PDB file of C-alpha atoms in Angstrom:
ATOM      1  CA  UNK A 143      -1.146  -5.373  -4.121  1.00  0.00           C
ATOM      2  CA  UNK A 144      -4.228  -4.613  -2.636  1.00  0.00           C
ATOM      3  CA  UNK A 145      -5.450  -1.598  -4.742  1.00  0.00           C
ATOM      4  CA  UNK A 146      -4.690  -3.465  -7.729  1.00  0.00           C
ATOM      5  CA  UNK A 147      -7.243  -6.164  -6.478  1.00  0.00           C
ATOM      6  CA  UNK A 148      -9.892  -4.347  -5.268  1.00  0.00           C
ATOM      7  CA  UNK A 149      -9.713  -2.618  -8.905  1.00  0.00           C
ATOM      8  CA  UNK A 150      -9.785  -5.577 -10.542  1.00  0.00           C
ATOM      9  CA  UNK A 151     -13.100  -6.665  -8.768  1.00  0.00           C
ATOM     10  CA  UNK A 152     -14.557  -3.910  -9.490  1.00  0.00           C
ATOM     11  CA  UNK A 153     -14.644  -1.532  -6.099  1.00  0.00           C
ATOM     12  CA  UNK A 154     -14.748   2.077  -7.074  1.00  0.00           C
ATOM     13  CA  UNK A 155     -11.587   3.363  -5.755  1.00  0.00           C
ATOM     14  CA  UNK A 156     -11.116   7.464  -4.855  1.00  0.00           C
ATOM     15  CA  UNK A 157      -9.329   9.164  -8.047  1.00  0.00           C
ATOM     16  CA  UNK A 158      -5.464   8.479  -8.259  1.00  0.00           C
ATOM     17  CA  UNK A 159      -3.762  12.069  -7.616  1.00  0.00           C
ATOM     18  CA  UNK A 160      -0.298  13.407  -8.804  1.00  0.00           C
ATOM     19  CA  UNK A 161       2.422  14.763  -7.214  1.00  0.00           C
ATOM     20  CA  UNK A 162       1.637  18.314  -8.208  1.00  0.00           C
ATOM     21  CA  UNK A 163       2.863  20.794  -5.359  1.00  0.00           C
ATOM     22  CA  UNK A 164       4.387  17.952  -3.723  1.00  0.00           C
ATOM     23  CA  UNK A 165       8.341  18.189  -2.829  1.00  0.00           C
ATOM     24  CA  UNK A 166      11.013  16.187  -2.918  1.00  0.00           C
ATOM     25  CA  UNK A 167      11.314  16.975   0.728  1.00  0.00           C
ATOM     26  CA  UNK A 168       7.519  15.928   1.793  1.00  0.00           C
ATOM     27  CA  UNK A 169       8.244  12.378  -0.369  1.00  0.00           C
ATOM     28  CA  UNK A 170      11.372  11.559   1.832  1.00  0.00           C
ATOM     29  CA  UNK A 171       9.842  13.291   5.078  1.00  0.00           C
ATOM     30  CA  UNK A 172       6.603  10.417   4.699  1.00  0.00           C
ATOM     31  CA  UNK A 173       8.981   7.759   3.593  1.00  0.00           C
ATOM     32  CA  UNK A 174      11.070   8.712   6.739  1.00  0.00           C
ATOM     33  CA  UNK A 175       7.972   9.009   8.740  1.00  0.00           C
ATOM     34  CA  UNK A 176       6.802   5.728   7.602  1.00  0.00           C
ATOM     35  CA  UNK A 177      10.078   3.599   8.125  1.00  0.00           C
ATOM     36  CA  UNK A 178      10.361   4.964  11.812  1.00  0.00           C
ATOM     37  CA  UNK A 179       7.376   3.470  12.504  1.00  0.00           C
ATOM     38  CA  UNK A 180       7.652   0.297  10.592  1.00  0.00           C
ATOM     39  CA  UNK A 181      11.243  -0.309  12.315  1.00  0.00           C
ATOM     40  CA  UNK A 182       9.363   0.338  15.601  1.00  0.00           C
ATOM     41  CA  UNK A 183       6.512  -2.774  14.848  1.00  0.00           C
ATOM     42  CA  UNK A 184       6.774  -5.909  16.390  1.00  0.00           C
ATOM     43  CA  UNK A 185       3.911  -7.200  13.968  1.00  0.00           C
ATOM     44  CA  UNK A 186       5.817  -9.649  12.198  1.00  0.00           C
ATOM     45  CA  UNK A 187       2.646 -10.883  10.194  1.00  0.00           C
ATOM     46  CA  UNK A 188       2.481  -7.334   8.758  1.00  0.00           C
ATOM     47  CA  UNK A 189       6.174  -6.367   8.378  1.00  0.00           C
ATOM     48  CA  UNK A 190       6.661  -9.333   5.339  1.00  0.00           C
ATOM     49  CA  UNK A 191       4.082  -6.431   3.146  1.00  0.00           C
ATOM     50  CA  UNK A 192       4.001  -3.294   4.972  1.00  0.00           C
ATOM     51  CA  UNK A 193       6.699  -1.569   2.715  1.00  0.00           C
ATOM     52  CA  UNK A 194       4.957  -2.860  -0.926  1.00  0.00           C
ATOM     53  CA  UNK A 195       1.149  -1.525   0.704  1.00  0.00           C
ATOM     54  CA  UNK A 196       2.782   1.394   2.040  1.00  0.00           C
ATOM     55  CA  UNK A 197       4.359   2.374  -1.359  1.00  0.00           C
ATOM     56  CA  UNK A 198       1.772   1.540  -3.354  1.00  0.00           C
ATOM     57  CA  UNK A 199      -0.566   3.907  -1.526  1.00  0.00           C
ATOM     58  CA  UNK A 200       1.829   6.721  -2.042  1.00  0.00           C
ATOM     59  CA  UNK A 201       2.505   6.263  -5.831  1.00  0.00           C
ATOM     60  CA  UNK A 202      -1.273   6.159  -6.348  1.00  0.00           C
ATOM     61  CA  UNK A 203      -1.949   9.156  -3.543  1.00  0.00           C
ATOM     62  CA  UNK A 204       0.692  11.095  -3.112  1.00  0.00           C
ATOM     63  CA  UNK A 205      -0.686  14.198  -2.306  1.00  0.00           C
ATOM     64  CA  UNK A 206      -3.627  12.453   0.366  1.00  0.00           C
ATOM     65  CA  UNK A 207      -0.358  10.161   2.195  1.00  0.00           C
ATOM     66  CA  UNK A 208       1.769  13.126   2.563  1.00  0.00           C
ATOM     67  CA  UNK A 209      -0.993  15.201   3.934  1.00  0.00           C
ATOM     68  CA  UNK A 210      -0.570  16.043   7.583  1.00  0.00           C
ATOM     69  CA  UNK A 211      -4.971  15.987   7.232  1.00  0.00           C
ATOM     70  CA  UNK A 212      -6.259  12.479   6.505  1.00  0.00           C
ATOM     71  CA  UNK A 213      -8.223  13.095   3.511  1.00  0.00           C
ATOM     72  CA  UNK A 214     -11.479  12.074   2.284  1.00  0.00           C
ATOM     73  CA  UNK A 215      -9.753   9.691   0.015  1.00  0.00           C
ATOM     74  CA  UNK A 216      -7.184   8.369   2.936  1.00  0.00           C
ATOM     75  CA  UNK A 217     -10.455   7.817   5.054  1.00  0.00           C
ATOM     76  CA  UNK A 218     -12.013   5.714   2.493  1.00  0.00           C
ATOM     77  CA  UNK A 219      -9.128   3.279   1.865  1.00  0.00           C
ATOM     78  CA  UNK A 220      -7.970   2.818   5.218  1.00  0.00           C
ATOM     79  CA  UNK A 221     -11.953   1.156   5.478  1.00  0.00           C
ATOM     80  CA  UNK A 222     -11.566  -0.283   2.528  1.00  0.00           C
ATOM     81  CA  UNK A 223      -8.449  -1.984   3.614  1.00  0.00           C
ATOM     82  CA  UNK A 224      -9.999  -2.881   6.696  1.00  0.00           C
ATOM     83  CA  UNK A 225     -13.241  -4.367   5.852  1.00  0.00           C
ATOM     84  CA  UNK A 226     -12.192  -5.975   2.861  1.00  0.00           C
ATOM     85  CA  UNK A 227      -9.170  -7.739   5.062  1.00  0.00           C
ATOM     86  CA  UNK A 228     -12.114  -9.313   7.284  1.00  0.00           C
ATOM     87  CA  UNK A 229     -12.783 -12.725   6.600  1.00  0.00           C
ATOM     88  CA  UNK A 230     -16.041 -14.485   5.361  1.00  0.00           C
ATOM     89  CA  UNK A 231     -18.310 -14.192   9.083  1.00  0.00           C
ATOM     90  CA  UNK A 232     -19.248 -18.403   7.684  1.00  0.00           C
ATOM     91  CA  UNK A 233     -15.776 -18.861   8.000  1.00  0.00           C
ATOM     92  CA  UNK A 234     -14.986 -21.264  10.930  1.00  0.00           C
ATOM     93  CA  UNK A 235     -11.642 -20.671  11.750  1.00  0.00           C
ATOM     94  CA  UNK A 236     -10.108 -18.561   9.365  1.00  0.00           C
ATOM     95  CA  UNK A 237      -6.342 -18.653   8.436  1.00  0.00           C
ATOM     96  CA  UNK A 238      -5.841 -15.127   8.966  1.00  0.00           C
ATOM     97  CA  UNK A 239      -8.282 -12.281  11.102  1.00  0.00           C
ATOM     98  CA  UNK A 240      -7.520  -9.351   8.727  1.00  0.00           C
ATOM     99  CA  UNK A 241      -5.534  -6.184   9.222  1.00  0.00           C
ATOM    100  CA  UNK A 242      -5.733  -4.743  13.018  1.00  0.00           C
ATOM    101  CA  UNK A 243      -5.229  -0.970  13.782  1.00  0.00           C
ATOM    102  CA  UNK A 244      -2.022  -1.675  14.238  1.00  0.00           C
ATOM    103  CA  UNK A 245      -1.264  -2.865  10.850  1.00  0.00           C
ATOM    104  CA  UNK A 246      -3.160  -0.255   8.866  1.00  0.00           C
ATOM    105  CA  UNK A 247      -1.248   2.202  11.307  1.00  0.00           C
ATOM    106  CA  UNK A 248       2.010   1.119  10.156  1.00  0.00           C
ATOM    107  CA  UNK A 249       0.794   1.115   6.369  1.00  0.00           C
ATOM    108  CA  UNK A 250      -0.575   3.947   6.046  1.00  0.00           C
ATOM    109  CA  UNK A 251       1.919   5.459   9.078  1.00  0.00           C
ATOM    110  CA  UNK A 252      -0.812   7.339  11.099  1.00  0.00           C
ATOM    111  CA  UNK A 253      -2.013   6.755  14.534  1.00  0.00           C
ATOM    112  CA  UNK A 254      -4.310   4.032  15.912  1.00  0.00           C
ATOM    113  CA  UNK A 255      -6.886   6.750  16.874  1.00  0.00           C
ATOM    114  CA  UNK A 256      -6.563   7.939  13.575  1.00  0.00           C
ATOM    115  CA  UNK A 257      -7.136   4.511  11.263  1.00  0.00           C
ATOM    116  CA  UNK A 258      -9.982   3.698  14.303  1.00  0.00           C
ATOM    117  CA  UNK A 259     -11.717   7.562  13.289  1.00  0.00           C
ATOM    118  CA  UNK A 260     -11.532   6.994  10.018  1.00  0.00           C
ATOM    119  CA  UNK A 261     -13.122   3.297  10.096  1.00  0.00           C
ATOM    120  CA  UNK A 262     -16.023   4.347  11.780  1.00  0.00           C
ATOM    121  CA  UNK A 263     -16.170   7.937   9.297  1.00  0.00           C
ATOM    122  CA  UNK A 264     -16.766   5.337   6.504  1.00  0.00           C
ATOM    123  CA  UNK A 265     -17.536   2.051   7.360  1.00  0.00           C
ATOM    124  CA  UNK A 266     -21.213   2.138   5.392  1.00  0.00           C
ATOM    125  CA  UNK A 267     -19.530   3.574   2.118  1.00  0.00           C
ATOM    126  CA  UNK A 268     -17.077   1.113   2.247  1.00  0.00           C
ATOM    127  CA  UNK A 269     -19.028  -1.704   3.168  1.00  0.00           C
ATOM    128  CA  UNK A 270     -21.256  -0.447   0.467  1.00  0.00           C
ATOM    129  CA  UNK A 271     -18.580  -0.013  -2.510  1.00  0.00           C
ATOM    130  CA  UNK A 272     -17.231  -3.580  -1.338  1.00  0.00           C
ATOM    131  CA  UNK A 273     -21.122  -5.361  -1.168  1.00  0.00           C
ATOM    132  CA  UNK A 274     -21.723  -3.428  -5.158  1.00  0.00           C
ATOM    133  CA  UNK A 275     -18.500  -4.980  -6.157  1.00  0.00           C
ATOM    134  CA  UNK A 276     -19.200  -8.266  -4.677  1.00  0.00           C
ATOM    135  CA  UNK A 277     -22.573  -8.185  -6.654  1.00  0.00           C
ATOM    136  CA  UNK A 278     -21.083  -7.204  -9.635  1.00  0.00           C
ATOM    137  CA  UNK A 279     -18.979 -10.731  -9.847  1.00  0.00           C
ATOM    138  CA  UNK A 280     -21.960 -12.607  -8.668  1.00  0.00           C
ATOM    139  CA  UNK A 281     -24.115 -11.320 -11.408  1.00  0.00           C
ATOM    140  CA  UNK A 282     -21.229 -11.632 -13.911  1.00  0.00           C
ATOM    141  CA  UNK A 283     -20.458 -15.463 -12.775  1.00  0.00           C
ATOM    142  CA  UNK A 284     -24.345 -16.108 -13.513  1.00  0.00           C
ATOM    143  CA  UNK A 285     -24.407 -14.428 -16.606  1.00  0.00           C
ATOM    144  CA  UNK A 286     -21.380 -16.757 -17.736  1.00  0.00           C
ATOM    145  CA  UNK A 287     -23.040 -20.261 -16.458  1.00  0.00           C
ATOM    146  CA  UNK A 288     -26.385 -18.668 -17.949  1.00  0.00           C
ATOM    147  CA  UNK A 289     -24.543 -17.978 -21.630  1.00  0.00           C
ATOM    148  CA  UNK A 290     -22.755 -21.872 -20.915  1.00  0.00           C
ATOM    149  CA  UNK A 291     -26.342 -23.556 -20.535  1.00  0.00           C
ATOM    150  CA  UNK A 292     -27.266 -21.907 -23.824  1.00  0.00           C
ATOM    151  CA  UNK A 293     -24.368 -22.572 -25.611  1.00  0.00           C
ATOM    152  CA  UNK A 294     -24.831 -26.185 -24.635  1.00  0.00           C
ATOM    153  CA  UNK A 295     -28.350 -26.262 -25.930  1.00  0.00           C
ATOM    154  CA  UNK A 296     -27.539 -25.197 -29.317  1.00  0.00           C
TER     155      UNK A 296
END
């Protein structure tokens, strides 16, 4: 799952909401909204994982995937998603090019235009959250081979 893994690296994710003044009715309408358009892809590469990202996203943000408004929150992890999906730019000829509009429109079932507004919206936060996390493991790898070298010395 892909929030689970950019937790566990360390990228600061929005707050996880409830599913306080949230129906039964706006669940089912999003889940029916969502499987309209997933039954409507031809993206095979995206269909095999659409369904686990898609309910992932709407255990952890209910309230910000059922919102007819894309949401601060919504904004962020569709770049997040996106970014993070890219691969290494040293990469030669990388096994797989990330998630296109059309995937992220299918996962978190809103428009092209939509995902594309929202990349640009926050592209340098999320590029920013992503580079801190990134960081983060770099310094923490050092610190390991640096506490390895003096273990070995003693």
């Amino acid at each position: 799952m892909i929030l689970s893994s950019l937790r566990k690296r360390g990228v600061r994710l929005p707050p996880m909401e409830t599913e306080d003044g949230l129906t039964a009715r706006d669940i089912m309408d999003k889940i029916r909204s969502f499987y309209v358009r997933f039954e409507r892809s031809r993206n095979k590469e995206i269909s095999e994982f659409a369904e686990s990202y898609f309910l992932e996203l709407l255990h952890e943000y209910p309230k910000s995937m059922c919102s007819r408004h894309l949401t601060e929150s919504m904004q962020l992890l569709i770049a997040l998603y996106y970014f993070d999906s890219k691969p290494n730019p040293e990469e030669k000829d990388p096994l797989w090019n990330g998630f296109s509009y059309e995937d992220l429109s299918i996962i978190f079932d809103r428009s092209k235009a939509t995902i594309h507004e929202a990349i640009i919206r926050k592209e340098a936060e999320a590029k920013q959250l992503l580079e801190e996390a990134r960081l983060k493991e770099k310094a923490k790898a050092v610190a390991f081979e640096q506490l390895v070298k003096e273990e070995k010395m003693k």
